Coordinates of C-alpha atoms in Angstrom, one line a residue:
M1 CA -15.6 6.1 -51.6
V2 CA -12.8 9.2 -51.1
R3 CA -13.7 11.7 -50.1
P4 CA -11.4 15.0 -51.0
A5 CA -10.0 16.8 -48.2
T6 CA -11.4 19.4 -46.4
P7 CA -10.1 22.9 -46.0
L8 CA -10.4 21.7 -41.7
V9 CA -8.3 18.4 -43.3
S10 CA -5.5 20.9 -44.8
S11 CA -5.3 23.4 -41.7
L12 CA -4.2 20.3 -39.4
L13 CA -2.2 18.9 -41.7
A14 CA -0.5 22.7 -42.1
I15 CA -0.3 22.7 -38.2
A16 CA 1.7 19.6 -38.5
L17 CA 3.7 19.8 -40.5
M18 CA 5.0 23.1 -38.8
L19 CA 5.2 21.2 -35.5
G20 CA 7.5 18.6 -37.8
G21 CA 10.5 20.9 -37.8
A22 CA 12.9 18.7 -39.8
A23 CA 11.2 16.1 -41.3
T24 CA 13.2 16.9 -44.7
G25 CA 15.6 14.8 -43.1
A26 CA 13.9 11.8 -42.7
S27 CA 16.1 8.6 -43.8
A28 CA 15.5 5.6 -46.0
A29 CA 14.2 3.9 -43.6
D30 CA 11.7 6.6 -41.9
R31 CA 10.5 6.9 -45.4
K32 CA 9.3 3.8 -46.0
D33 CA 7.4 3.8 -42.3
P34 CA 4.7 5.9 -42.5
M35 CA 3.9 6.6 -38.9
A36 CA 7.8 7.1 -38.1
E37 CA 7.5 11.7 -38.9
W38 CA 4.4 11.1 -37.2
K39 CA 5.9 9.1 -34.1
G40 CA 9.1 11.6 -34.9
R41 CA 7.0 15.2 -34.1
M42 CA 5.2 13.7 -30.9
T43 CA 8.5 12.2 -29.5
G44 CA 10.0 16.1 -30.1
L45 CA 7.3 17.6 -28.1
D46 CA 7.0 14.9 -25.3
T47 CA 10.9 16.0 -25.3
R48 CA 10.2 19.6 -25.0
I49 CA 7.2 19.5 -22.0
K50 CA 9.2 17.2 -19.9
A51 CA 11.6 20.4 -20.0
A52 CA 9.8 22.6 -19.6
Q53 CA 10.5 25.8 -17.1
S54 CA 6.8 26.2 -16.4
E55 CA 3.3 25.4 -16.4
A56 CA 2.9 27.7 -18.8
E57 CA 4.6 26.6 -21.7
Q58 CA 3.6 22.9 -20.9
H59 CA 0.2 23.7 -21.4
G60 CA 1.2 25.4 -24.7
L61 CA 3.1 22.4 -25.6
Q62 CA 0.0 20.3 -24.7
A63 CA -1.8 21.9 -26.3
Q64 CA 0.3 20.9 -29.7
M65 CA 0.2 17.8 -28.7
D66 CA -3.3 17.8 -29.1
Q67 CA -3.4 19.8 -32.7
L68 CA -1.1 16.7 -34.0
L69 CA -3.0 13.9 -32.7
Q70 CA -6.0 16.5 -34.3
A71 CA -4.3 16.2 -38.0
C72 CA -3.3 12.7 -37.6
A73 CA -7.3 11.7 -36.8
Q74 CA -8.3 13.6 -40.7
A75 CA -5.2 12.4 -42.1
R76 CA -5.7 9.0 -44.7
G77 CA -2.7 6.5 -43.0
C78 CA -1.9 7.4 -40.0
D79 CA -2.6 5.2 -36.9
I80 CA -3.5 7.3 -34.4
A81 CA -3.4 4.6 -32.2
Q82 CA 0.0 4.4 -33.0
L83 CA 1.0 8.0 -30.9
L84 CA -2.1 7.5 -27.8
P85 CA 1.1 5.9 -25.7
I86 CA 3.7 8.9 -26.2
Y87 CA 0.4 11.2 -25.7
R88 CA -0.4 9.5 -22.5
A89 CA 2.9 9.5 -20.8
A90 CA 3.4 12.9 -21.3
S91 CA -0.2 14.0 -20.0
V92 CA 0.8 12.3 -17.1
A93 CA 4.4 13.7 -16.9
R94 CA 2.7 16.9 -16.7
R95 CA 0.0 16.2 -14.5
G96 CA 3.2 14.9 -11.6
A97 CA 4.7 18.1 -12.2
V98 CA 1.9 20.3 -11.3
N99 CA 0.3 18.1 -9.3
D100 CA 2.9 16.7 -7.0
D101 CA 2.0 15.7 -4.0
N102 CA 2.1 13.0 -1.8
D103 CA -1.4 12.0 0.3
G104 CA -1.6 9.1 -2.1
T105 CA -5.0 10.1 -4.3
D106 CA -5.3 11.1 -7.8
D107 CA -6.2 15.0 -6.6
D108 CA -5.6 17.6 -9.5
G109 CA -9.1 16.9 -11.1
P110 CA -11.5 16.3 -13.4
D111 CA -10.1 15.3 -16.9
E112 CA -11.0 17.0 -20.2
M113 CA -12.1 14.5 -23.0
I114 CA -9.9 15.7 -25.6
D115 CA -11.8 15.4 -28.7
I116 CA -8.8 13.7 -31.1
A117 CA -11.7 14.0 -34.1
G118 CA -12.4 18.1 -33.9
E119 CA -15.4 19.6 -34.0
K120 CA -16.5 19.9 -38.1
T121 CA -15.5 16.2 -38.2
P122 CA -18.6 14.1 -38.9
E123 CA -20.4 11.9 -35.7
Q124 CA -17.8 8.7 -36.8
A125 CA -14.7 10.1 -36.0
T126 CA -15.4 10.7 -32.1
A127 CA -11.7 10.4 -30.1
D128 CA -13.8 6.6 -29.3
K129 CA -14.7 5.2 -32.5
L130 CA -11.6 5.8 -33.6
L131 CA -9.4 3.7 -30.4
D132 CA -11.5 0.6 -31.0
E133 CA -13.6 -1.2 -33.6
R134 CA -16.2 -2.2 -31.0
N135 CA -17.0 1.3 -29.6
R136 CA -17.8 2.4 -34.2
H137 CA -19.4 -0.6 -34.3
F138 CA -21.5 -0.1 -31.4
M139 CA -22.2 3.6 -33.1
D140 CA -22.8 2.5 -36.4
M141 CA -25.6 -0.4 -35.3
V142 CA -27.4 1.6 -32.8
K143 CA -29.9 4.5 -34.0
M144 CA -30.0 7.7 -32.5
N145 CA -34.3 8.9 -32.2
P146 CA -36.3 10.8 -29.5
A147 CA -36.6 8.0 -28.1
V148 CA -33.1 8.0 -27.6
Q149 CA -33.0 11.8 -27.0
A150 CA -35.5 12.1 -24.4
G151 CA -33.8 8.8 -22.4
I152 CA -30.7 10.9 -23.1
R153 CA -32.4 13.7 -21.3
R154 CA -33.0 11.7 -18.4
W155 CA -29.5 11.0 -17.6
L156 CA -28.8 14.8 -18.2
T157 CA -31.1 16.0 -15.2
D158 CA -32.6 14.2 -12.9
M159 CA -30.5 11.1 -13.2
R160 CA -27.6 13.2 -13.6
P161 CA -26.1 11.7 -10.1
S162 CA -26.6 8.4 -11.4
L163 CA -24.6 9.1 -14.4
M164 CA -21.7 10.1 -12.5
N165 CA -22.3 7.4 -10.1
S166 CA -22.1 4.7 -12.1
Y167 CA -19.3 6.3 -14.2
E168 CA -17.0 5.9 -10.8
N169 CA -17.9 2.4 -10.1
F170 CA -17.9 1.4 -13.2
Q171 CA -14.2 2.8 -13.6
Y172 CA -13.1 0.7 -11.0
L173 CA -15.2 -2.3 -12.0
K174 CA -13.6 -2.0 -15.8
S175 CA -10.5 -3.5 -15.3
G176 CA -12.2 -7.0 -14.9
M177 CA -15.1 -7.3 -16.6
L178 CA -14.2 -5.6 -19.5
P179 CA -11.5 -8.1 -21.2
A180 CA -14.8 -10.7 -21.3
F181 CA -16.9 -8.5 -23.8
Q182 CA -13.7 -7.0 -25.8
R183 CA -12.7 -10.6 -26.2
R184 CA -16.3 -11.2 -28.2
G185 CA -16.6 -8.1 -30.1
L186 CA -18.3 -5.9 -27.5
S187 CA -18.5 -2.1 -27.1
E188 CA -17.9 -1.0 -24.2
A189 CA -19.7 2.1 -24.1
L190 CA -22.3 -1.5 -24.5
L191 CA -21.3 -2.8 -21.4
F192 CA -21.0 1.1 -19.5
G193 CA -24.7 1.6 -20.5
I194 CA -25.8 -1.6 -18.8
I195 CA -24.8 -1.8 -16.3
A196 CA -25.7 2.0 -15.6
K197 CA -29.2 1.2 -16.0
E198 CA -29.0 -2.8 -14.5
S199 CA -27.4 -1.2 -10.9
N200 CA -25.7 1.6 -11.1
G201 CA -22.6 0.0 -11.2
K202 CA -23.1 -1.2 -7.4
V203 CA -22.3 -4.4 -6.8
H204 CA -24.7 -6.0 -4.3
V205 CA -27.4 -4.2 -5.4
G206 CA -30.4 -6.8 -6.2
S207 CA -34.2 -6.8 -7.6
R208 CA -37.3 -7.0 -6.1
V209 CA -38.3 -10.6 -8.7
G210 CA -34.8 -12.0 -7.6
A211 CA -32.2 -10.4 -10.1
V212 CA -28.6 -9.9 -7.9
G213 CA -25.3 -8.4 -8.8
P214 CA -23.3 -6.1 -10.9
L215 CA -26.0 -6.8 -14.3
Q216 CA -28.4 -8.3 -12.5
F217 CA -28.6 -12.1 -13.3
M218 CA -32.3 -14.1 -12.4
P219 CA -31.7 -17.3 -11.2
A220 CA -32.8 -19.5 -13.4
T221 CA -30.2 -17.6 -16.5
G222 CA -27.0 -17.3 -14.0
R223 CA -27.6 -20.9 -13.6
R224 CA -27.2 -21.7 -17.3
F225 CA -24.6 -19.2 -17.8
G226 CA -22.4 -21.2 -15.0
L227 CA -23.6 -17.9 -11.9
G228 CA -24.7 -19.1 -8.7
Q229 CA -23.6 -20.5 -5.0
D230 CA -20.0 -21.6 -5.2
G231 CA -20.1 -23.9 -2.1
S232 CA -18.8 -21.4 -0.1
G233 CA -22.1 -19.4 1.3
F234 CA -21.1 -17.0 -2.0
D235 CA -23.4 -16.5 -4.6
T236 CA -21.4 -15.6 -8.2
R237 CA -23.9 -13.1 -9.2
Y238 CA -22.0 -11.0 -7.1
D239 CA -19.1 -11.2 -8.6
P240 CA -17.3 -8.6 -11.6
R241 CA -15.6 -10.5 -13.6
M242 CA -17.9 -13.8 -13.6
S243 CA -20.7 -11.9 -14.2
A244 CA -19.3 -10.2 -17.7
E245 CA -17.7 -13.9 -18.5
A246 CA -22.0 -14.3 -18.8
A247 CA -23.6 -11.6 -20.1
A248 CA -20.9 -11.7 -23.0
E249 CA -21.6 -14.9 -24.1
Y250 CA -25.8 -14.0 -23.8
F251 CA -25.4 -11.0 -25.6
S252 CA -23.3 -13.3 -27.8
E253 CA -25.8 -16.0 -28.2
R254 CA -28.4 -13.4 -28.5
Y255 CA -26.6 -12.0 -31.5
A256 CA -26.1 -14.7 -33.6
E257 CA -30.5 -15.4 -33.2
L258 CA -31.4 -11.9 -33.1
N259 CA -29.1 -10.6 -36.9
N260 CA -26.7 -8.5 -34.8
N261 CA -29.5 -6.3 -34.1
I262 CA -28.4 -4.5 -30.5
E263 CA -31.7 -3.5 -29.7
L264 CA -33.5 -6.4 -29.7
S265 CA -30.8 -8.2 -27.6
L266 CA -31.4 -5.0 -25.4
A267 CA -34.9 -6.3 -25.3
A268 CA -33.8 -10.0 -24.6
Y269 CA -31.9 -9.5 -21.7
N270 CA -34.4 -7.2 -20.1
G271 CA -37.3 -9.0 -21.1
G272 CA -36.8 -12.4 -22.0
E273 CA -35.0 -13.7 -25.2
G274 CA -37.9 -16.0 -25.7
R275 CA -40.4 -13.3 -26.4
A276 CA -37.3 -11.3 -28.5
L277 CA -37.0 -14.1 -30.7
R278 CA -40.7 -15.3 -31.4
V279 CA -41.1 -11.4 -31.8
Y280 CA -38.0 -11.4 -34.1
Q281 CA -39.1 -14.3 -36.7
S282 CA -42.9 -12.8 -36.3
T283 CA -41.7 -9.5 -38.1
G284 CA -40.1 -10.8 -40.4
G285 CA -36.3 -9.5 -38.6
R286 CA -37.3 -5.9 -39.1
S287 CA -36.3 -3.2 -36.5
F288 CA -36.9 -2.8 -33.0
W289 CA -38.4 0.2 -33.3
D290 CA -41.1 -0.6 -36.2
A291 CA -44.4 -0.4 -34.6
D292 CA -45.6 -4.1 -34.9
V293 CA -42.2 -5.1 -33.2
Y294 CA -42.3 -2.3 -30.5
S295 CA -46.1 -3.1 -29.4
Q296 CA -45.3 -6.6 -28.3
F297 CA -42.7 -6.0 -25.7
P298 CA -44.0 -4.7 -22.4
A299 CA -43.1 -1.4 -21.5
E300 CA -40.4 -1.5 -18.6
T301 CA -38.2 -2.8 -21.7
R302 CA -39.4 -0.1 -24.0
D303 CA -37.8 1.9 -21.6
Y304 CA -35.0 0.0 -21.2
V305 CA -33.6 -0.3 -24.2
P306 CA -33.3 3.1 -25.2
M307 CA -32.2 4.3 -21.4
V308 CA -29.3 1.9 -22.0
I309 CA -28.4 3.2 -25.6
A310 CA -28.9 6.9 -24.0
A311 CA -26.5 6.1 -21.3
A312 CA -23.4 4.8 -23.3
W313 CA -24.3 7.8 -25.6
L314 CA -23.1 9.3 -22.8
Y315 CA -20.0 7.5 -22.2
L316 CA -18.9 8.2 -25.6
H317 CA -19.9 11.8 -26.4
P318 CA -19.1 13.0 -22.9
R319 CA -17.4 17.1 -23.9
E320 CA -21.0 17.9 -26.5
Y321 CA -23.5 17.2 -23.8
G322 CA -21.0 18.9 -21.1
V323 CA -20.9 16.2 -19.2
R324 CA -17.4 16.3 -16.9
F325 CA -17.3 12.7 -15.4
P326 CA -14.7 12.1 -12.4
R327 CA -11.0 11.2 -13.0
V328 CA -10.5 7.7 -11.5
S329 CA -7.4 6.2 -11.5
D330 CA -8.5 2.8 -12.6
R331 CA -4.7 0.8 -13.3
P332 CA -5.3 -2.5 -11.3
A333 CA -3.0 -3.6 -8.5
Q334 CA -3.3 -5.2 -4.5
I335 CA -3.3 -4.4 -1.3
K336 CA -1.4 -6.9 0.7
L337 CA -2.6 -5.6 4.9
E338 CA -0.3 -5.2 7.2
K339 CA -2.0 -5.6 10.1
P340 CA -6.2 -6.4 10.8
T341 CA -9.5 -4.3 9.5
T342 CA -12.1 -3.8 7.6
F343 CA -13.2 -1.9 5.0
N344 CA -15.0 0.9 7.1
E345 CA -11.4 1.5 9.3
M346 CA -9.5 1.5 5.7
T347 CA -12.3 3.6 3.6
I348 CA -11.5 6.2 7.3
C349 CA -7.7 6.2 6.7
M350 CA -7.7 6.1 3.0
G351 CA -9.4 9.4 2.8
N352 CA -10.9 10.1 -0.9
A353 CA -9.7 11.6 -4.8
R354 CA -11.7 15.7 -5.6
G355 CA -14.7 14.7 -7.0
T356 CA -15.0 11.1 -5.7
D357 CA -17.0 9.5 -2.8
G358 CA -13.9 7.8 -1.5
Y359 CA -13.2 4.3 -1.3
L360 CA -16.0 1.6 0.1
R361 CA -17.8 1.0 -3.0
A362 CA -14.3 0.1 -4.7
L363 CA -13.7 -2.1 -2.2
R364 CA -16.2 -3.7 -2.1
N365 CA -17.2 -3.5 -5.8
M366 CA -13.8 -4.9 -6.0
N367 CA -13.5 -7.2 -3.3
P368 CA -17.2 -8.5 -3.4
R369 CA -16.9 -11.4 -0.6
Y370 CA -16.8 -9.0 2.0
S371 CA -18.9 -7.2 4.0
P372 CA -18.3 -3.1 5.1
D373 CA -17.3 -4.5 9.1
T374 CA -15.6 -8.1 8.6
W375 CA -12.1 -7.8 10.3
L376 CA -9.7 -9.5 7.4
S377 CA -6.6 -10.6 9.0
A378 CA -3.2 -9.4 8.8
G379 CA -2.0 -11.0 5.0
T380 CA -5.1 -10.9 3.2
V381 CA -5.0 -10.0 -0.8
L382 CA -7.4 -7.5 -1.6
N383 CA -8.1 -6.2 -5.5
A384 CA -7.6 -2.7 -5.4
T385 CA -5.9 -0.2 -7.9
T386 CA -2.7 1.8 -7.6
A387 CA -3.8 5.2 -5.6
M388 CA -6.3 3.3 -3.6
S389 CA -2.8 0.6 -2.8
R390 CA -0.8 4.5 -2.4
A391 CA -3.7 5.8 0.0
Y392 CA -3.4 3.1 2.3
S393 CA 0.7 3.0 2.5
W394 CA 0.6 6.1 3.4
N395 CA -2.7 6.6 5.6
C396 CA -3.5 3.4 7.4
T397 CA -0.2 1.5 8.1
S398 CA 0.6 3.8 10.8
G399 CA 0.3 6.7 11.7
R400 CA -2.4 9.7 13.4
R401 CA -5.0 8.8 11.2
A402 CA -4.3 4.9 11.0
E403 CA -4.7 5.5 14.6
L404 CA -7.7 7.5 14.6
A405 CA -9.7 5.6 12.2
H406 CA -9.2 2.3 14.4
E407 CA -10.9 4.4 17.5
L408 CA -13.4 5.5 15.4
T409 CA -13.7 1.3 14.1
I410 CA -13.7 0.5 17.0
A411 CA -15.9 3.2 19.3
N412 CA -19.2 1.4 20.2
A413 CA -21.9 4.0 21.6
S414 CA -23.6 2.0 23.8
S415 CA -20.4 2.5 25.8
A416 CA -21.3 6.2 25.6
I417 CA -24.4 5.9 28.3
V418 CA -23.9 5.9 32.1
R419 CA -25.2 3.5 35.0
I420 CA -25.4 4.3 38.4
G421 CA -25.8 2.0 41.0
P422 CA -27.9 1.4 43.9
L423 CA -27.5 4.6 46.9
E424 CA -25.2 3.3 50.0
P425 CA -26.9 2.9 53.4
A426 CA -25.2 5.8 54.7
Q427 CA -25.7 8.5 51.5
S428 CA -29.7 6.6 51.7
S429 CA -29.5 7.9 55.4
A430 CA -28.5 11.2 54.8
A431 CA -31.3 11.5 51.8
S432 CA -34.4 10.7 53.8
A433 CA -32.2 13.2 56.8
Q434 CA -31.9 16.1 54.2
L435 CA -35.9 15.0 53.0
G436 CA -37.6 15.3 56.5
E437 CA -35.0 19.1 56.8
S438 CA -37.2 20.1 54.4
G439 CA -41.0 19.3 54.8
L440 CA -41.1 16.0 52.2
D441 CA -41.2 13.3 54.6
A442 CA -44.0 13.6 57.4
T443 CA -43.3 10.8 58.9
A444 CA -40.1 12.4 59.9
Q445 CA -41.0 14.8 61.6
D446 CA -43.7 13.4 63.9
P447 CA -43.3 9.7 64.7
A448 CA -47.0 9.7 65.6
A449 CA -47.5 9.5 62.0
R450 CA -45.2 6.3 61.6
V451 CA -47.5 3.4 60.0
Q452 CA -46.5 0.4 62.4
P453 CA -45.8 -2.3 60.6
V454 CA -48.8 -5.1 60.0
A455 CA -48.3 -8.8 58.8
A456 CA -49.1 -9.1 54.8
P457 CA -52.1 -10.7 53.8
K458 CA -51.2 -13.5 51.8
P459 CA -51.9 -12.7 48.9
A460 CA -55.4 -14.3 46.2
P461 CA -54.3 -16.6 43.6
P462 CA -53.9 -14.5 40.4
K463 CA -56.5 -14.9 38.5
P464 CA -56.9 -15.9 34.5
V465 CA -56.1 -13.0 32.4
A466 CA -57.7 -12.9 28.8
K467 CA -55.8 -13.4 26.5
A468 CA -55.7 -9.4 24.2
E469 CA -57.3 -9.5 21.2
P470 CA -53.7 -8.5 18.8
K471 CA -54.3 -5.3 17.4
K472 CA -55.1 -4.5 13.6
E473 CA -52.3 -2.4 11.9
K474 CA -53.8 0.5 10.5
P475 CA -52.9 0.4 6.4
K476 CA -50.6 2.3 5.3
K477 CA -51.2 5.4 3.7
V478 CA -50.7 5.5 0.1
K479 CA -48.5 8.2 -1.0
M480 CA -50.3 10.5 -4.2
Y481 CA -47.4 12.4 -6.8
R482 CA -49.6 15.2 -8.7
V483 CA -48.7 14.7 -12.4
A484 CA -46.1 17.4 -14.1
R485 CA -45.4 18.0 -17.8
G486 CA -43.4 16.7 -19.6
D487 CA -44.2 12.8 -16.8
T488 CA -44.4 10.0 -18.1
L489 CA -45.2 6.8 -16.2
G490 CA -42.2 5.2 -17.0
R491 CA -40.3 8.5 -15.3
I492 CA -42.1 8.4 -11.9
A493 CA -41.6 4.7 -11.8
D494 CA -38.1 6.0 -11.7
K495 CA -38.2 8.6 -9.3
H496 CA -39.7 6.7 -6.8
D497 CA -38.5 3.7 -7.7
C498 CA -41.5 1.5 -7.9
E499 CA -42.3 -1.4 -10.4
L500 CA -44.3 0.1 -13.5
K501 CA -46.2 -2.6 -13.9
A502 CA -47.9 -2.1 -10.0
L503 CA -47.8 1.1 -10.6
A504 CA -49.4 1.4 -13.8
K505 CA -52.5 -1.6 -12.3
A506 CA -52.3 0.5 -8.2
N507 CA -53.7 3.5 -11.0
G508 CA -55.7 1.7 -13.8
L509 CA -53.6 2.4 -16.8
R510 CA -53.2 0.1 -19.5
A511 CA -50.8 -0.7 -21.6
P512 CA -49.0 0.2 -24.1
G513 CA -49.6 4.0 -23.6
Y514 CA -49.6 4.1 -19.9
I515 CA -51.1 7.6 -20.4
V516 CA -51.0 10.1 -17.5
K517 CA -52.2 13.6 -17.3
P518 CA -50.7 16.9 -16.2
G519 CA -52.2 18.1 -13.6
S520 CA -53.7 14.2 -12.1
S521 CA -52.3 12.5 -8.9
I522 CA -51.6 9.0 -9.1
K523 CA -50.8 6.2 -6.4
L524 CA -47.3 5.5 -5.2
E525 CA -48.1 2.0 -4.6
G526 CA -45.9 -0.2 -4.2
C527 CA -42.6 2.3 -4.5
G528 CA -39.4 2.7 -3.0
S529 CA -39.9 6.1 -1.7

């Protein structure tokens, strides 16, 4: 169905025509290429930005570029993907001119996400959906409902730090993990949502039940998809690239048997593929949100599915919810070590970009075989980004910061303890004389008071010592939590790092509701904090 142009589209097209300048003089070749005029306008603005004499002038021209992209997004036949390379190059040039420093870090603050579609356009016209068919498919398939909205609320309140950390970690992992998902037509947002919920983008985490790595593969499932011990002592479930390949293959299988249903595929990933398939077949392929389907999954899975979708939704719509993700340079590069070092030492000398926590997590995530204090020999090649490579070259190979980082790395706290040996004989006599003069040693003042030495009696044979009864450890006191208005058991479990089933069992709560009343107190049994 062809829809008529809206007033907004007409006005944006008018702006685009004004920005175009001498469009009437287009050549015959240009007229054959419907994109030639659009690219000509964008290139003209790019040239003017590079020649601008002030930051204010650059900002004004950048705003015109934004308007041109919005017009293209609304115009039939305009392929916005062809304009983006020019737009991005101009943005990089403008940032480089304004923030040209030599500290080796990307230090110009968080990116503003450009709303290419404009604020009056339908939800389907977001920037990411226009640019990526996979994300568009994801948005078309998932259902926004109160459960997902509740998940978004949690990510934006007490779980906001986890969301921001997940985003930063994901940017460093993306170049190695995303290709596997893209080859199978899976969404980047879906990958981010799974990582945010499973591990917060921390490669080396593990669960109580034995799942490990950024995507939390269980041992048996990992082996099925080629993950596990590689013979060198390393478990490849921790390898981001390999675990992404396995996860992409896993989701391709689930999509094929569950009629491309994202929610049911996520339920299978968390709650077991056998259960998901049985539920799907027994209910005639109904939606995950159907009461008969929903009730057959455990509470953990019913919480997991909307939380993954909520994180993915925020990844695609940050500005709509007031989210400013940190700007992370994610262009892949390598670092060849010029001298022996550790990740700890590199983290100290490399510093950090503004708004980020430094590079230790990124170094570990991108090089999962090494621990932070492992000494790496000169010549070792590490995976990194261009920003990390610059920071290492400028700050870690020589100079005062490199020296300080090394001093801190080899510092041994025990060497701060001073140990004084026994006093010399002369010092001992002098000390005794001083004690006698002060009246503290009576034998030094009165010879009669001195006791004559006598032969020491032979020591009696040692008596057998009865074994002490082992001390009984006092039972640990279980912490209590008072339920606040709006709390659910799942939310409490997330907040205090609890296993949901154990928490429910300790408090006598039954599935599927796990109802908790505001003002009541529950035991935080089996919780991490």
